[in-house]
């Protein structure tokens, strides 16, 4: 068998391949040769073959069949073999491989080898990729080598110990004795790795941290020597002595000085010295300054020192070197919370960085600028930020827009300024604005009552210019729908009112409906806006026509709306004004969930009397909010307020908390406390034949209660659009010979649900099934938990009052899933 | 600590890969792909720092080779540039005016030098002279054991 080709020969050959296929062919051929060579157990050329394999591995080809060969090389006596063997192990044999552990014995032997370079190889391999088991096995050897006087081995052992600690933290204790005099070494390699080891131990264990605090004076001394000592050719980098060691010592000092006054005091002077004396013309000096600044900001330094640090960062900002500017911005971002005023002084420089060409710097500058905005500088800052928004890359626009909205909300000096700012964002970065901005803005506009005319006018003008930016179009359509009357009447106070006719407004809105640029959501907004104008404008016929056209639209959402609005015109015209009246002021919610629905939940243990029974009052302010919440906030449709009689709160002792309007006729007996609030499920008051009742016929009815001749059946429907609401209709029938009068049905649900009872059809259950009492219950089940209910029935039968409690557990799964 | 160090050419060909944490093979390939795409896509005079997942990426171009390393978030980026520079200096001293071809044809030596400079993702020796001497001595060990005087061992 001819000798396998040399490594460099192979490399040369492979590089001549002109295509990927040619290269693959060469590699496959060589791999086959190598494989057969391995099979022959050839010691002489094993090293060469593995080296070639490693080259091919780097090109991306599989090399797993060489794993065992690496092990054999490691076990060889020749240094060349070991060198390649260990390299192969580090590249091919990480801890995920099965044969990884087979290395342990070899490494153990090599750690005790007579030649330090072999020991070095073993330490290096263990320290780079030793698994936890291996570390456990060999930690003792490493610890031994940590105490050797051979500095070549000692430095490697220290970093190997760091790796062991990272893999098996419990072994940290065993290295403690060996650290005793690590810092008295003169050798910089050992010093450096020792500091790394100490840092690792202090970061992982508060006990170690306490123990090593006493090293602060020694560290300060070493650092001082580094700075004060003259030129040392061995460690010099551009006039600075061993910057790597300096930075590591500064980092260890940071950890030791954190939250400890004495240590911080002890390092004050040296930090000031480093901060003022370090040469800043080259990157290396700035690296040290950077670390110094981080340390100063993190320990309990005196204020003079902190100001010095921030000023260094300020100087960094003016540096020509981009890297340094970037690093300054990142550090300032970290300190802006704690040293806000000091950072404010550099605000103008930071704002200038917004115009930097570098993308990373621009992003940092933007984040920092937002952090610096406050009530005093809002106008100036916003000008700069809006200018930035205009000109920045698209990747920034969404974040910038959100930041502007947030800042404007917090610090707006006036409502008009706020609205102007929003307008500016919508017109410049309109398509990048986040989805939740639209409802937030609508809410803001609604609440700024005195600005309605101004707002709608500006939005209308913006629409005339550009209808491509959907969020802008949506907000504008909504506003025009709400305040179109103000627009047409030319009432604007803030600026010159424009003259516009009803037809022109309707032209614009209809234009949105037909435009290709409008998304389905936008079209929905426009249609609703047009509908709203039917109570504000006089050209009702035109609106009727538009609405009826869209009754046959292909878009299901649009069609549904049009059909409903049509129905409004035809059958429920008397309700139309109330339905479409002006939106009330909305309260701001923090979350999106239906948290504000004003209903109480039933207690699951009715035996615990609830003596504190706060009466709930109608809260119209919450209603529109709830609507937003329920419907996912994307569209806001006018809400009707169905007023219901408020019942006096009971004196307590009521076992079930209930809600809903149980209209009790007749009985002078105090009604069970029924605090009332009618959450505005859309188009509620129209009837219990909702226009959009998507009947899931699949849910079978069930018998909830049947006793003493009274039978109550539940039938189910799902309420659209919120699938979390189950609509249950109860049908109460009476098989006895006497009527059941004063019939009251009450229900309670567990805490995770919310319940609403609507009016019953009557409260007499006629005898002998001659009729029934029906009542609608709506249950909100956001967590999709299993529905359970407790019911309480009271009625008068044959002259005597009857009362009964029952649990209803047999709900069909479809009703709550 | 440093998580990985990669050297790749302007065309995205990998010349050296050192991993200091255990990463599955497939993941390594993905990281290499991500790094090359990100770094090669940077504009010529951008700053040398990037963010990727929870790591800081520091890269520097030397002639036709990109040196790219991934660091923990607490690391000092400016110092990392110095680390990369020091490695290049060591290669330069060893090969004499090092160029990409040297590293291609002598990749194992590039690894040996790296392994004397970094261990477990941390710097182990800060003196250029001490380091060069160790490498020379190791090379000598190789030579005498092979009993070849001028021919390469493999």
XYZ file of N, CA, C and O in Angstrom, chain A residues 504-622:
476
model
N -68.705 65.683 0.156
C -67.256 65.501 0.022
C -66.748 64.506 1.048
O -65.939 63.628 0.739
N -67.241 64.630 2.249
C -66.812 63.696 3.301
C -67.186 62.269 2.919
O -66.390 61.338 3.012
N -68.438 62.123 2.464
C -68.874 60.777 2.094
C -68.088 60.258 0.905
O -67.791 59.063 0.831
N -67.698 61.167 0.005
C -66.857 60.737 -1.126
C -65.572 60.117 -0.626
O -65.147 59.057 -1.088
N -64.965 60.812 0.324
C -63.688 60.317 0.849
C -63.866 58.940 1.481
O -63.117 58.006 1.206
N -64.890 58.824 2.308
C -65.090 57.541 2.997
C -65.413 56.430 2.016
O -64.917 55.310 2.139
N -66.232 56.751 1.046
C -66.550 55.716 0.063
C -65.308 55.365 -0.741
O -65.113 54.217 -1.139
N -64.481 56.369 -0.981
C -63.231 56.109 -1.684
C -62.389 55.077 -0.961
O -61.763 54.211 -1.566
N -62.381 55.172 0.351
C -61.617 54.195 1.136
C -62.164 52.795 0.934
O -61.423 51.823 0.875
N -63.483 52.717 0.851
C -64.102 51.403 0.701
C -63.669 50.726 -0.580
O -63.493 49.514 -0.625
N -63.546 51.503 -1.632
C -63.251 50.863 -2.915
C -61.757 50.795 -3.211
O -61.346 50.058 -4.077
N -60.967 51.542 -2.475
C -59.546 51.602 -2.821
C -58.848 50.272 -2.612
O -59.122 49.543 -1.670
N -57.908 49.984 -3.509
C -57.107 48.757 -3.366
C -56.152 48.836 -2.204
O -55.670 47.837 -1.709
N -55.849 50.052 -1.787
C -54.878 50.211 -0.721
C -55.452 49.842 0.643
O -54.717 49.572 1.575
N -56.790 49.855 0.733
C -57.381 49.622 2.054
C -57.428 48.149 2.408
O -57.835 47.325 1.603
N -57.045 47.849 3.631
C -57.155 46.468 4.097
C -58.602 46.223 4.533
O -59.365 47.176 4.712
N -58.952 44.940 4.703
C -60.324 44.651 5.161
C -60.679 45.361 6.457
O -61.799 45.839 6.618
N -59.736 45.449 7.362
C -60.011 46.129 8.633
C -60.359 47.590 8.375
O -61.319 48.137 8.938
N -59.582 48.210 7.512
C -59.833 49.616 7.202
C -61.207 49.787 6.581
O -61.932 50.739 6.894
N -61.543 48.858 5.685
C -62.865 48.971 5.059
C -63.967 48.899 6.105
O -64.965 49.619 6.038
N -63.739 48.030 7.099
C -64.721 47.926 8.174
C -64.894 49.258 8.882
O -66.011 49.709 9.162
N -63.759 49.875 9.173
C -63.799 51.183 9.819
C -64.602 52.177 8.981
O -65.426 52.937 9.506
N -64.324 52.184 7.692
C -64.996 53.191 6.852
C -66.494 52.980 6.814
O -67.269 53.933 6.889
N -66.868 51.711 6.680
C -68.305 51.453 6.583
C -69.028 51.894 7.847
O -70.087 52.520 7.804
N -68.407 51.546 8.976
C -69.021 51.960 10.233
C -69.073 53.473 10.353
O -70.063 54.045 10.841
N -68.011 54.120 9.908
C -67.993 55.584 9.976
C -69.132 56.169 9.144
O -69.835 57.090 9.576
N -69.297 55.626 7.947
C -70.377 56.109 7.080
C -71.719 55.944 7.793
O -72.576 56.835 7.790
N -71.876 54.804 8.426
C -73.134 54.520 9.116
C -73.374 55.516 10.221
O -74.481 56.019 10.403
N -72.314 55.794 10.969
C -72.474 56.731 12.078
C -72.932 58.087 11.576
O -73.692 58.784 12.233
N -72.434 58.458 10.408
C -72.793 59.773 9.889
C -74.274 59.866 9.550
O -74.789 60.970 9.359
N -74.947 58.741 9.500
C -76.381 58.803 9.170
C -77.159 59.548 10.229
O -78.230 60.078 9.975
N -76.625 59.616 11.451
C -77.323 60.398 12.463
C -76.747 61.798 12.577
O -77.257 62.627 13.303
N -75.642 62.030 11.863
C -75.043 63.351 11.977
C -75.208 64.202 10.719
O -75.176 65.415 10.779
N -75.343 63.495 9.625
C -75.523 64.199 8.360
C -76.984 64.109 7.954
O -77.750 63.287 8.456
N -77.309 64.939 6.955
C -78.680 64.881 6.483
C -78.840 63.991 5.268
O -79.940 63.615 4.897
N -77.723 63.647 4.620
C -77.869 62.857 3.394
C -78.014 61.384 3.732
O -77.200 60.542 3.387
N -79.095 61.063 4.405
C -79.300 59.698 4.881
C -79.499 58.728 3.735
O -79.060 57.577 3.778
N -80.141 59.188 2.689
C -80.428 58.283 1.571
C -79.170 57.752 0.920
O -79.074 56.577 0.562
N -78.210 58.657 0.791
C -76.957 58.218 0.180
C -76.320 57.127 1.030
O -75.835 56.126 0.530
N -76.360 57.370 2.329
C -75.764 56.391 3.236
C -76.502 55.060 3.149
O -75.897 53.997 3.098
N -77.824 55.149 3.105
C -78.616 53.919 2.989
C -78.196 53.134 1.773
O -78.059 51.909 1.807
N -77.948 53.863 0.664
C -77.593 53.173 -0.563
C -76.261 52.450 -0.424
O -76.137 51.287 -0.813
N -75.304 53.155 0.133
C -73.971 52.540 0.304
C -74.079 51.275 1.140
O -73.560 50.223 0.789
N -74.812 51.420 2.238
C -74.923 50.289 3.161
C -75.566 49.092 2.476
O -75.130 47.952 2.630
N -76.577 49.364 1.677
C -77.258 48.226 1.066
C -76.382 47.584 0.005
O -76.450 46.376 -0.216
N -75.542 48.367 -0.663
C -74.659 47.779 -1.674
C -73.737 46.762 -1.030
O -73.551 45.661 -1.523
N -73.194 47.118 0.102
C -72.225 46.232 0.718
C -72.850 45.031 1.402
O -72.147 44.158 1.896
N -74.173 45.027 1.417
C -74.852 43.846 1.945
C -74.545 42.589 1.143
O -74.744 41.478 1.614
N -74.040 42.773 -0.068
C -73.677 41.582 -0.838
C -72.188 41.552 -1.136
O -71.745 40.970 -2.113
N -71.434 42.134 -0.253
C -69.982 42.143 -0.467
C -69.412 40.748 -0.255
O -69.921 39.948 0.518
N -68.321 40.484 -0.963
C -67.682 39.173 -0.803
C -67.019 39.064 0.565
O -66.962 38.010 1.170
N -66.514 40.159 1.032
C -65.870 40.175 2.341
C -66.933 39.928 3.415
O -67.860 40.707 3.581
N -66.749 38.846 4.140
C -67.799 38.434 5.078
C -68.028 39.469 6.171
O -69.158 39.773 6.530
N -66.957 40.021 6.649
C -67.075 41.001 7.738
C -67.865 42.208 7.261
O -68.781 42.686 7.931
N -67.506 42.677 6.091
C -68.163 43.851 5.536
C -69.630 43.556 5.281
O -70.520 44.363 5.574
N -69.838 42.366 4.765
C -71.215 41.990 4.437
C -72.052 41.953 5.710
O -73.170 42.463 5.750
N -71.476 41.368 6.721
C -72.231 41.247 7.965
C -72.587 42.613 8.494
O -73.725 42.881 8.898
N -71.612 43.492 8.503
C -71.898 44.835 9.015
C -72.993 45.502 8.192
O -73.923 46.095 8.737
N -72.836 45.403 6.876
C -73.804 46.082 6.018
C -75.209 45.545 6.273
O -76.176 46.304 6.360
N -75.282 44.244 6.402
C -76.608 43.655 6.639
C -77.186 44.148 7.953
O -78.367 44.511 8.057
N -76.349 44.198 8.968
C -76.842 44.671 10.268
C -77.266 46.125 10.197
O -78.312 46.511 10.739
N -76.449 46.923 9.512
C -76.820 48.332 9.431
C -78.100 48.506 8.632
O -78.940 49.361 8.944
N -78.232 47.700 7.622
C -79.462 47.710 6.845
C -80.663 47.432 7.738
O -81.684 48.109 7.675
N -80.475 46.432 8.547
C -81.550 46.062 9.477
C -81.877 47.227 10.387
O -83.033 47.485 10.723
N -80.841 47.953 10.772
C -81.052 49.136 11.605
C -81.970 50.122 10.912
O -82.877 50.690 11.496
N -81.693 50.312 9.649
C -82.511 51.274 8.911
C -83.946 50.795 8.789
O -84.907 51.551 8.923
N -84.085 49.507 8.518
C -85.417 49.007 8.221
C -86.248 48.755 9.466
O -87.300 49.320 9.655
N -85.726 47.891 10.310
C -86.592 47.439 11.409
C -86.410 48.231 12.693
O -87.293 48.318 13.502
N -85.231 48.763 12.870
C -84.964 49.350 14.182
C -84.581 50.803 14.081
O -83.756 51.302 14.824
N -85.185 51.462 13.183
C -84.804 52.841 12.942
C -84.975 53.718 14.180
O -84.254 54.688 14.374
N -85.889 53.338 15.027
C -86.107 54.142 16.225
C -84.931 54.035 17.177
O -84.724 54.885 18.026
N -84.170 52.976 17.036
C -83.015 52.814 17.929
C -81.756 53.437 17.365
O -80.759 53.567 18.049
N -81.824 53.777 16.104
C -80.588 54.164 15.440
C -79.894 55.347 16.100
O -78.684 55.307 16.334
N -80.587 56.410 16.434
C -79.895 57.548 17.043
C -79.182 57.170 18.336
O -78.040 57.542 18.560
N -79.880 56.370 19.150
C -79.245 56.000 20.422
C -78.019 55.139 20.183
O -76.984 55.309 20.807
N -78.176 54.238 19.250
C -77.073 53.331 18.939
C -75.833 54.063 18.460
O -74.715 53.712 18.782
N -76.084 55.063 17.646
C -74.953 55.683 16.963
C -74.509 56.990 17.583
O -73.785 57.747 16.974
N -74.944 57.220 18.804
C -74.587 58.513 19.376
C -73.114 58.572 19.732
O -72.394 57.591 19.689
N -72.710 59.742 20.140
C -71.312 60.025 20.419
C -70.748 59.094 21.504
O -71.428 58.794 22.462
N -69.513 58.682 21.337
C -68.868 57.809 22.310
C -68.583 58.548 23.606
O -68.125 59.680 23.583
N -68.770 57.883 24.729
C -68.444 58.519 25.998
C -66.942 58.453 26.244
O -66.231 57.750 25.546
N -66.545 59.161 27.278
C -65.122 59.158 27.641
C -64.748 57.768 28.127
O -65.478 57.143 28.895
N -63.621 57.294 27.676
C -63.215 55.954 28.077
C -62.174 56.037 29.158
O -61.307 56.890 29.154
N -62.261 55.054 30.052
C -61.210 54.981 31.067
C -60.096 54.133 30.530
O -60.342 53.154 29.835
N -58.936 54.470 30.908
C -57.792 53.743 30.387
C -57.635 52.429 31.132
O -57.603 52.385 32.349
N -57.531 51.331 30.374
C -57.195 50.076 31.060
C -55.758 49.764 30.806
O -55.190 50.112 29.803
N -55.235 49.003 31.715
C -53.843 48.610 31.553
C -53.733 47.385 30.668
O -52.811 47.226 29.912
N -54.686 46.499 30.795
C -54.526 45.236 30.078
C -55.577 45.105 29.015
O -56.451 45.945 28.872
N -55.491 44.031 28.308
C -56.433 43.823 27.227
C -57.585 42.921 27.614
O -58.527 42.760 26.882
N -57.454 42.288 28.740
C -58.460 41.283 29.101
C -59.728 41.917 29.600
O -59.765 43.105 29.915
N -60.742 41.162 29.675
C -62.034 41.698 30.123
C -62.052 41.905 31.621
O -62.822 41.296 32.333
N -61.169 42.737 32.090
C -61.069 42.891 33.530
C -62.111 43.829 34.079
O -62.369 43.845 35.261
N -62.650 44.651 33.230
C -63.517 45.692 33.776
C -64.985 45.361 33.696
O -65.819 46.183 34.011
N -65.290 44.203 33.239
C -66.716 43.870 33.145
C -67.273 43.892 34.547
O -66.793 43.214 35.443
N -68.250 44.714 34.718
C -68.722 44.913 36.078
C -69.750 43.868 36.427
O -70.935 44.039 36.224
N -69.256 42.785 36.886
C -70.161 41.745 37.369
C -69.484 41.110 38.551
O -68.283 41.078 38.641
N -70.271 40.564 39.428
C -69.640 39.813 40.506
C -69.724 38.345 40.158
O -70.563 37.922 39.387
N -68.859 37.611 40.748
C -68.881 36.182 40.510
C -69.600 35.501 41.648
O -69.632 35.994 42.760
N -70.105 34.363 41.344
C -70.747 33.599 42.410
C -69.701 32.996 43.307
O -68.599 32.691 42.887
N -70.042 32.880 44.541
C -69.152 32.181 45.455
C -69.377 30.700 45.283
O -70.490 30.254 45.051
N -68.352 29.946 45.408
C -68.573 28.508 45.245
C -69.053 27.855 46.527
O -69.555 26.771 46.526
N -68.848 28.504 47.626
C -69.427 27.964 48.864
C -70.494 28.901 49.370
O -70.210 29.836 50.105
N -71.668 28.658 48.978
C -72.734 29.577 49.385
C -73.003 29.522 50.883
O -73.709 30.336 51.413
N -72.435 28.571 51.541
C -72.694 28.495 52.980
C -71.960 29.573 53.735
O -72.203 29.810 54.897
N -71.040 30.201 53.072
C -70.352 31.309 53.754
C -71.094 32.580 53.437
O -71.028 33.077 52.333
N -71.792 33.075 54.402
C -72.597 34.252 54.086
C -71.710 35.457 53.846
O -70.725 35.664 54.531
N -72.078 36.162 52.887
C -71.294 37.347 52.558
C -71.965 38.546 53.160
O -72.943 39.064 52.649
N -71.452 38.974 54.260
C -72.133 40.067 54.942
C -71.768 41.416 54.347
O -72.527 42.351 54.386
N -70.613 41.500 53.801
C -70.281 42.777 53.176
C -70.687 42.698 51.728
O -70.083 41.986 50.945
N -71.699 43.389 51.398
C -72.214 43.264 50.063
C -72.212 44.621 49.387
O -73.186 45.355 49.453
N -71.128 44.971 48.835
C -71.081 46.323 48.269
C -72.012 46.444 47.084
O -72.013 45.603 46.206
N -72.795 47.452 47.092
C -73.682 47.638 45.947
C -72.860 48.060 44.742
O -71.973 48.877 44.853
N -73.170 47.501 43.652
C -72.450 47.868 42.442
C -73.261 48.886 41.679
O -74.458 48.769 41.544
N -72.569 49.849 41.231
C -73.279 50.930 40.550
C -72.987 50.851 39.067
O -71.936 50.396 38.653
N -73.920 51.308 38.310
C -73.700 51.339 36.875
C -72.505 52.215 36.580
O -72.375 53.308 37.105
N -71.633 51.714 35.780
C -70.464 52.515 35.446
C -70.385 52.689 33.951
O -69.728 51.929 33.262
N -71.029 53.673 33.471
C -71.044 53.866 32.024
C -69.648 54.122 31.479
O -69.339 53.792 30.363
N -68.810 54.673 32.327
C -67.462 54.982 31.835
C -66.724 53.734 31.409
O -65.847 53.778 30.566
N -67.071 52.636 32.021
C -66.332 51.419 31.712
C -66.842 50.687 30.513
O -66.215 49.807 29.992
